[in-house]
GROMACS .gro file of C-alpha atoms in nm:
model
  170
    1ARG     CA    1  -3.218  -0.699  -5.200
    2SER     CA    2  -3.433  -0.385  -5.322
    3THR     CA    3  -3.822  -0.306  -5.312
    4GLN     CA    4  -4.015  -0.053  -5.490
    5LEU     CA    5  -4.221   0.137  -5.264
    6ASP     CA    6  -4.549   0.263  -5.385
    7LEU     CA    7  -4.542   0.671  -5.248
    8GLY     CA    8  -4.588   0.835  -5.601
    9LEU     CA    9  -4.228   0.873  -5.668
   10SER     CA   10  -4.095   0.784  -5.980
   11ALA     CA   11  -3.948   0.453  -6.082
   12ALA     CA   12  -3.614   0.547  -6.057
   13GLN     CA   13  -3.632   0.623  -5.679
   14GLU     CA   14  -3.582   0.280  -5.478
   15TYR     CA   15  -3.520   0.209  -5.126
   16THR     CA   16  -3.305  -0.080  -4.992
   17VAL     CA   17  -3.479  -0.259  -4.706
   18ALA     CA   18  -3.249  -0.369  -4.454
   19PRO     CA   19  -3.239  -0.738  -4.320
   20VAL     CA   20  -3.287  -0.800  -3.972
   21ALA     CA   21  -2.981  -0.864  -3.725
   22THR     CA   22  -3.005  -1.249  -3.633
   23THR     CA   23  -2.675  -1.274  -3.499
   24PRO     CA   24  -2.604  -1.256  -3.137
   25PRO     CA   25  -2.439  -0.923  -3.011
   26VAL     CA   26  -2.067  -0.879  -3.023
   27PRO     CA   27  -1.917  -0.988  -2.667
   28ALA     CA   28  -1.734  -0.705  -2.497
   29GLU     CA   29  -1.378  -0.647  -2.592
   30PRO     CA   30  -1.160  -0.857  -2.353
   31THR     CA   31  -0.949  -0.633  -2.129
   32LEU     CA   32  -0.682  -0.688  -1.875
   33ILE     CA   33  -0.639  -0.519  -1.509
   34THR     CA   34  -0.265  -0.567  -1.403
   35LEU     CA   35  -0.119  -0.474  -1.055
   36PHE     CA   36   0.242  -0.529  -0.954
   37LEU     CA   37   0.434  -0.606  -0.660
   38ARG     CA   38   0.752  -0.492  -0.566
   39PRO     CA   39   0.999  -0.565  -0.270
   40ARG     CA   40   1.026  -0.269  -0.044
   41GLY     CA   41   1.374  -0.160  -0.025
   42ASP     CA   42   1.668  -0.272  -0.233
   43GLY     CA   43   1.537  -0.669  -0.146
   44SER     CA   44   1.391  -0.956  -0.330
   45PHE     CA   45   1.142  -1.208  -0.281
   46ILE     CA   46   1.270  -1.540  -0.225
   47GLY     CA   47   1.093  -1.836  -0.378
   48PRO     CA   48   0.947  -2.040  -0.040
   49ALA     CA   49   0.788  -1.723   0.073
   50ILE     CA   50   0.641  -1.677  -0.273
   51VAL     CA   51   0.459  -1.976  -0.241
   52ARG     CA   52   0.386  -1.994   0.086
   53ASN     CA   53   0.188  -1.615   0.068
   54LEU     CA   54   0.013  -1.729  -0.255
   55ASN     CA   55  -0.134  -2.033  -0.087
   56ALA     CA   56  -0.234  -1.839   0.192
   57VAL     CA   57  -0.452  -1.604  -0.001
   58GLY     CA   58  -0.612  -1.923  -0.206
   59MET     CA   59  -0.394  -1.915  -0.524
   60ARG     CA   60  -0.256  -2.258  -0.691
   61HIS     CA   61   0.023  -2.315  -0.897
   62GLY     CA   62  -0.121  -2.466  -1.256
   63ASP     CA   63  -0.142  -2.382  -1.616
   64MET     CA   64   0.156  -2.238  -1.762
   65ARG     CA   65   0.324  -2.293  -1.423
   66ILE     CA   66   0.179  -1.952  -1.259
   67PHE     CA   67  -0.067  -1.897  -0.981
   68HIS     CA   68  -0.401  -1.867  -1.014
   69HIS     CA   69  -0.726  -1.824  -0.791
   70PHE     CA   70  -1.100  -1.932  -0.897
   71GLY     CA   71  -1.273  -1.770  -0.628
   72THR     CA   72  -1.380  -1.840  -0.271
   73GLU     CA   73  -1.669  -2.069  -0.128
   74GLU     CA   74  -2.009  -2.001  -0.353
   75LEU     CA   75  -1.798  -1.755  -0.557
   76ARG     CA   76  -1.587  -1.996  -0.730
   77SER     CA   77  -1.512  -1.988  -1.153
   78LYS     CA   78  -1.392  -2.299  -1.389
   79SER     CA   79  -1.134  -2.089  -1.536
   80PRO     CA   80  -0.897  -1.855  -1.310
   81LEU     CA   81  -1.058  -1.514  -1.215
   82PHE     CA   82  -0.645  -1.376  -1.206
   83SER     CA   83  -0.332  -1.482  -1.197
   84VAL     CA   84   0.037  -1.404  -1.063
   85ALA     CA   85   0.342  -1.456  -1.266
   86ASN     CA   86   0.692  -1.344  -1.177
   87MET     CA   87   0.741  -0.975  -1.372
   88PHE     CA   88   1.071  -1.098  -1.528
   89GLU     CA   89   1.156  -1.373  -1.800
   90PRO     CA   90   1.074  -1.640  -1.812
   91GLY     CA   91   0.754  -1.535  -1.630
   92TYR     CA   92   0.693  -1.869  -1.460
   93PHE     CA   93   0.765  -2.059  -1.125
   94ASP     CA   94   0.963  -2.384  -1.160
   95LEU     CA   95   0.862  -2.526  -0.853
   96ASN     CA   96   1.140  -2.803  -0.868
   97ARG     CA   97   1.443  -2.497  -0.828
   98ILE     CA   98   1.184  -2.305  -0.595
   99GLU     CA   99   1.434  -2.310  -0.283
  100ALA     CA  100   1.698  -2.106  -0.468
  101PHE     CA  101   1.460  -1.863  -0.703
  102ARG     CA  102   1.466  -1.506  -0.631
  103THR     CA  103   1.278  -1.209  -0.821
  104GLN     CA  104   1.254  -0.812  -0.806
  105GLY     CA  105   0.863  -0.851  -0.864
  106LEU     CA  106   0.584  -1.033  -0.916
  107VAL     CA  107   0.254  -0.935  -1.163
  108MET     CA  108  -0.081  -0.994  -1.107
  109PHE     CA  109  -0.365  -0.993  -1.403
  110MET     CA  110  -0.706  -1.006  -1.427
  111PRO     CA  111  -0.893  -1.051  -1.745
  112LEU     CA  112  -1.225  -0.919  -1.820
  113PRO     CA  113  -1.505  -1.039  -1.886
  114SER     CA  114  -1.496  -1.240  -1.628
  115GLU     CA  115  -1.702  -1.586  -1.508
  116LEU     CA  116  -1.813  -1.388  -1.247
  117ASP     CA  117  -1.951  -1.029  -1.173
  118GLY     CA  118  -1.694  -0.790  -1.284
  119PRO     CA  119  -1.723  -0.585  -0.982
  120VAL     CA  120  -1.705  -0.883  -0.757
  121SER     CA  121  -1.393  -1.022  -0.936
  122PHE     CA  122  -1.200  -0.718  -0.918
  123GLU     CA  123  -1.254  -0.670  -0.559
  124LEU     CA  124  -1.140  -0.994  -0.480
  125PHE     CA  125  -0.818  -0.931  -0.720
  126LEU     CA  126  -0.786  -0.621  -0.466
  127SER     CA  127  -0.805  -0.788  -0.158
  128THR     CA  128  -0.573  -1.066  -0.247
  129ALA     CA  129  -0.325  -0.824  -0.358
  130GLN     CA  130  -0.322  -0.627  -0.078
  131ARG     CA  131  -0.308  -0.935   0.131
  132LEU     CA  132  -0.037  -1.067  -0.041
  133ALA     CA  133   0.153  -0.731  -0.036
  134GLU     CA  134   0.138  -0.780   0.324
  135GLY     CA  135   0.266  -1.089   0.355
  136LEU     CA  136   0.561  -1.040   0.145
  137ARG     CA  137   0.629  -0.708   0.273
  138ALA     CA  138   0.597  -0.562  -0.069
  139ASN     CA  139   0.490  -0.248  -0.235
  140LEU     CA  140   0.158  -0.273  -0.456
  141MET     CA  141   0.227  -0.069  -0.771
  142SER     CA  142   0.006   0.035  -1.042
  143ASP     CA  143   0.304  -0.049  -1.269
  144PRO     CA  144   0.629  -0.156  -1.243
  145GLU     CA  145   0.762   0.209  -1.128
  146THR     CA  146   0.463   0.350  -0.968
  147SER     CA  147   0.286   0.314  -0.629
  148LEU     CA  148  -0.092   0.242  -0.617
  149GLU     CA  149  -0.282   0.516  -0.539
  150ILE     CA  150  -0.667   0.556  -0.481
  151PRO     CA  151  -0.771   0.777  -0.802
  152VAL     CA  152  -0.607   0.442  -1.005
  153VAL     CA  153  -0.791   0.193  -0.792
  154GLU     CA  154  -1.123   0.387  -0.864
  155SER     CA  155  -1.015   0.375  -1.269
  156LEU     CA  156  -0.947   0.016  -1.230
  157ARG     CA  157  -1.343  -0.036  -1.068
  158GLU     CA  158  -1.454   0.112  -1.386
  159ARG     CA  159  -1.325  -0.058  -1.626
  160ALA     CA  160  -1.428  -0.407  -1.421
  161ALA     CA  161  -1.771  -0.287  -1.415
  162ALA     CA  162  -1.809  -0.189  -1.804
  163PRO     CA  163  -1.841  -0.536  -1.908
  164THR     CA  164  -2.096  -0.613  -1.629
  165ARG     CA  165  -2.300  -0.250  -1.770
  166LYS     CA  166  -2.286  -0.329  -2.124
  167ARG     CA  167  -2.456  -0.708  -2.040
  168ARG     CA  168  -2.702  -0.512  -1.843
  169LYS     CA  169  -2.802  -0.297  -2.080
  170ARG     CA  170  -2.920  -0.584  -2.334
   0.00000   0.00000   0.00000
């Protein structure tokens, strides 16, 4: 709506009064951080070893027939903090046929923002990926063909911290 202001201006000069914002701020754009695990050499991961190692790092088979991590001890979440899927189609793990299952890669992914603090979730994600790579004798990769290197880890840390920094500024 328009309001006439008496500033000694002609009647033709009006100013528009902007309404006060009453809607909450838009949440941070969702993002996905991914890491990949590839077998060392020309081998492949076998089903029982995958399940054993995923369970050893606190991951459980669940929704969408993939594995999820819900946090540790007092840092638990109702929804998955991160998940692991088969890197290749169909992407899921059929536990009824896991004995015969083989794959050339796994993908770990963590959606942000997270129920927990982004940097805390990321460090749990990264340490779980490192332990899983060790247990499976796998290479930890930033994409399906590139080994994970320190500059990439630092960049991912920054991405994980961004939604947290935005919330603190409000």
